[in-house]
Amino acid sequence: MTGAAATASETLPVLDAEKRIALPAVGLIRAKGVDSVVICTGTLVAPDLVVTSAHCTDKTAGLLKDIEFVAGLNGTRFLANSGAAEVLPHPKLDHATGRGKFRYDVAVIRLGRPVPEERVQPINLMHSDAVLPAQAALIGYRSTDLKLLHGRFDCALSQTLWSTLVSSTCPASQGNSGGAMLAKTGQEWRLAGVIVAASQHDTTSFIVLLDQWLRDQVDAALRRQARRSAKVQ
C-alpha cells in the first residue's frame, strides 16, 4: 500500500456540476514543504476544523503558514480559504508499524480563520453507533486536475484485518489522500471515513473509519464555535 495513487485510467471520475456544488465542504489542501508541494483533500467538519490524511502534512512540520485549505473549489472559483493554525496527527500514528500504520494515518487541521457557515456548511459525522453501509461515496481532488472535485457514490466496501480500516474497489489517485468517504443517512451524506492509501497492485483503496479521537477533536471544535457565536450575540 502507498499514499493514494492510481493510473490515469483508474481514477475517480469528475463529479457533475450539481454534485460538485452540493459538496463544498470537501476541499483542496495545498501543503508546501521544503522541496515540494503536496496536494491532498480535506473535509470541513466544523468552521475551524478540517479532517485529512496525516501523510499530507508530515512534510510541512513547522511550516503551518504554508498549508492552505480551499473550500468549494470549482474551476477558477472557490467559496472560502484559510491557512492552518495547528496540525494534530493521530496520537497513535508514530507508534504504529507495517500496514497497520494506515489505521492512524489521519490528522486534523485547525484553521487560522474559521470558514463562515453561511458560505460553507461543515459536513456532519456519521453517528458512532450507525452501521456502515455496503456502499459509500469516495470524494476527492486529483493532483493532476486540481480544479474539479472527483468521486463516485457507489463504492463497495469490504472489511480489512483491522476494524477501523476498510477497503473499496473504487480507485484512489494522487490528491485523493485525505478525501471523504461519505455514507448516506436518510437524505444526508455524512462523513464516515478518510481516504488514506491505495494498493500498488490493483485498484483497491483504503479508508480509515472515524474513531473516538477524531470525534473528540470535532466535538472540541464545535464547542469553540459555540463560544465564538455566544460572544457575537
XYZ file of C-alpha atoms in Angstrom:
233
model
C 0.000 0.000 0.000
C 1.039 3.558 -0.535
C -0.409 7.057 -0.381
C -3.370 7.260 -2.727
C -2.184 6.647 -6.272
C -3.634 5.027 -9.385
C -3.133 5.184 -13.118
C -4.949 7.839 -15.132
C -7.395 5.252 -16.484
C -8.200 4.041 -12.956
C -9.328 7.165 -11.158
C -12.480 8.582 -9.658
C -14.398 10.490 -12.372
C -15.170 14.205 -12.275
C -18.448 14.856 -10.499
C -21.154 16.661 -12.423
C -21.718 20.338 -11.618
C -24.724 19.731 -9.373
C -22.843 17.296 -7.135
C -19.733 19.496 -7.005
C -21.798 22.467 -5.866
C -23.511 20.325 -3.220
C -20.207 19.286 -1.585
C -18.213 22.488 -0.955
C -17.001 21.196 2.436
C -14.814 18.620 0.676
C -11.954 20.933 -0.185
C -8.424 21.077 -1.534
C -5.334 21.128 0.685
C -2.110 22.654 -0.588
C 0.815 21.853 1.688
C 4.116 23.417 0.662
C 7.091 21.519 2.029
C 10.774 22.340 1.829
C 11.249 20.816 -1.629
C 7.748 20.019 -2.911
C 4.074 20.933 -2.847
C 1.688 18.246 -1.634
C -1.863 18.248 -2.994
C -4.485 16.464 -0.923
C -8.136 16.638 0.014
C -9.685 17.565 3.336
C -13.194 17.757 4.758
C -14.522 20.692 6.747
C -16.233 19.189 9.816
C -16.517 22.376 11.885
C -15.963 26.021 10.919
C -12.333 25.871 12.064
C -11.517 22.166 11.613
C -10.555 20.025 8.627
C -10.025 16.251 8.658
C -7.402 14.864 6.285
C -4.673 12.223 5.995
C -1.648 12.704 8.236
C 0.845 11.975 5.441
C -0.489 15.068 3.651
C 1.022 17.261 6.351
C 4.145 15.408 7.522
C 6.449 17.315 5.145
C 5.230 20.651 6.461
C 6.100 20.233 10.135
C 6.840 23.688 11.483
C 5.591 25.290 8.263
C 1.966 25.984 9.180
C 1.916 29.156 7.107
C 2.410 27.007 4.011
C -0.736 24.902 4.492
C -3.921 26.166 2.851
C -7.448 24.735 2.794
C -9.679 25.804 -0.095
C -13.411 25.073 0.197
C -15.810 24.904 -2.721
C -13.124 24.980 -5.402
C -14.915 24.645 -8.730
C -12.944 25.646 -11.777
C -11.330 29.009 -11.060
C -13.759 29.925 -8.283
C -13.879 28.975 -4.611
C -16.086 29.814 -1.654
C -13.572 30.188 1.185
C -9.969 29.535 2.142
C -7.796 29.604 5.244
C -4.320 28.798 6.430
C -3.511 26.430 9.283
C -3.107 27.428 12.906
C -2.364 23.919 14.144
C -1.978 20.388 12.775
C -2.673 17.414 15.021
C -1.863 13.930 13.700
C -3.441 10.909 15.326
C -1.570 10.276 18.606
C -1.069 6.579 17.780
C 0.482 7.199 14.353
C 4.116 7.368 15.472
C 3.861 4.103 17.394
C 2.188 2.053 14.641
C 4.203 -0.095 12.208
C 3.657 -2.008 8.985
C 0.347 -1.936 7.181
C -1.421 -1.324 10.457
C 0.045 2.181 10.427
C -2.606 3.216 7.914
C -5.239 2.844 10.652
C -3.898 6.058 12.165
C -2.903 7.983 9.037
C -5.302 10.804 9.855
C -4.893 14.344 11.119
C -6.964 17.396 11.869
C -6.061 20.901 10.759
C -7.286 23.757 12.922
C -7.794 26.697 10.612
C -6.429 30.138 11.365
C -9.628 31.706 10.100
C -12.931 29.845 10.616
C -14.965 29.330 7.463
C -18.293 31.204 7.741
C -21.166 28.733 7.896
C -23.233 30.897 5.582
C -20.596 30.228 2.914
C -19.791 26.581 3.563
C -21.757 24.271 5.830
C -19.487 21.688 7.522
C -20.251 18.028 6.912
C -21.710 16.152 9.859
C -20.146 12.914 11.088
C -21.854 9.566 10.761
C -23.210 8.587 14.158
C -20.823 6.376 16.124
C -23.495 3.702 16.605
C -24.604 3.687 12.952
C -23.960 0.584 10.843
C -21.582 1.161 7.971
C -23.454 0.556 4.689
C -22.307 -1.858 1.997
C -21.676 1.076 -0.348
C -20.454 4.613 0.214
C -19.192 7.646 -1.686
C -15.484 8.372 -2.164
C -14.840 12.041 -2.891
C -11.613 13.976 -3.508
C -9.473 16.197 -5.699
C -6.776 14.901 -8.050
C -3.294 16.379 -8.159
C -3.401 16.238 -11.972
C -6.761 18.044 -12.143
C -6.935 20.433 -9.205
C -9.919 22.496 -10.198
C -12.729 19.948 -10.118
C -13.984 17.544 -7.472
C -13.950 13.837 -8.353
C -15.853 10.945 -6.885
C -18.285 8.050 -7.026
C -21.341 7.309 -4.909
C -21.489 3.534 -5.446
C -18.224 2.315 -3.939
C -18.491 -1.173 -2.457
C -16.811 -1.552 0.940
C -15.006 -4.527 2.481
C -13.589 -5.031 5.958
C -9.818 -5.472 6.312
C -7.900 -7.224 9.073
C -8.345 -4.102 11.198
C -11.739 -2.943 12.441
C -11.030 0.737 11.763
C -9.755 0.246 8.208
C -11.951 -0.667 5.242
C -11.183 -1.116 1.550
C -13.010 -0.336 -1.666
C -12.532 -1.267 -5.308
C -13.180 2.364 -6.255
C -9.680 3.566 -7.178
C -7.914 6.403 -5.385
C -5.312 8.566 -7.109
C -2.777 11.195 -6.065
C -4.622 14.086 -4.483
C -7.425 11.861 -3.169
C -5.489 11.269 0.068
C -7.439 12.839 2.900
C -10.602 12.643 0.816
C -14.013 11.885 2.210
C -15.841 8.609 2.487
C -19.471 9.624 2.835
C -22.305 7.375 3.988
C -25.920 8.273 3.398
C -28.152 8.698 6.450
C -31.696 9.393 5.327
C -31.267 12.158 2.763
C -27.961 13.386 4.202
C -24.436 12.363 3.263
C -22.271 12.181 6.399
C -18.531 11.726 6.840
C -17.742 8.109 7.707
C -14.033 7.863 6.917
C -10.892 9.306 5.343
C -9.126 8.010 2.218
C -5.519 7.228 3.184
C -3.941 4.811 0.709
C -4.199 2.747 -2.437
C -2.823 -0.633 -3.422
C 0.156 -0.653 -5.776
C -1.090 -3.876 -7.363
C -4.762 -3.202 -8.163
C -7.445 -0.528 -7.846
C -8.133 -1.116 -4.154
C -8.256 1.968 -1.969
C -8.145 2.085 1.827
C -10.209 4.237 4.151
C -9.831 4.920 7.875
C -13.089 4.973 9.799
C -13.742 7.716 12.327
C -12.511 6.737 15.774
C -13.116 8.350 19.148
C -10.016 10.552 18.922
C -11.300 12.130 15.703
C -14.773 12.531 17.139
C -13.328 14.229 20.228
C -11.444 16.711 18.020
C -14.658 17.574 16.181
C -16.591 17.951 19.449
C -13.930 20.357 20.735
C -14.118 22.376 17.510
C -17.909 22.622 17.760
C -17.572 23.883 21.342
C -15.122 26.544 20.125
C -17.656 27.619 17.529
C -20.407 27.784 20.138
C -18.243 30.090 22.265
C -17.493 32.317 19.280
C -21.186 32.526 18.435
C -22.057 33.402 22.050
C -19.562 36.280 22.045
C -21.089 37.696 18.864
C -24.535 37.677 20.459
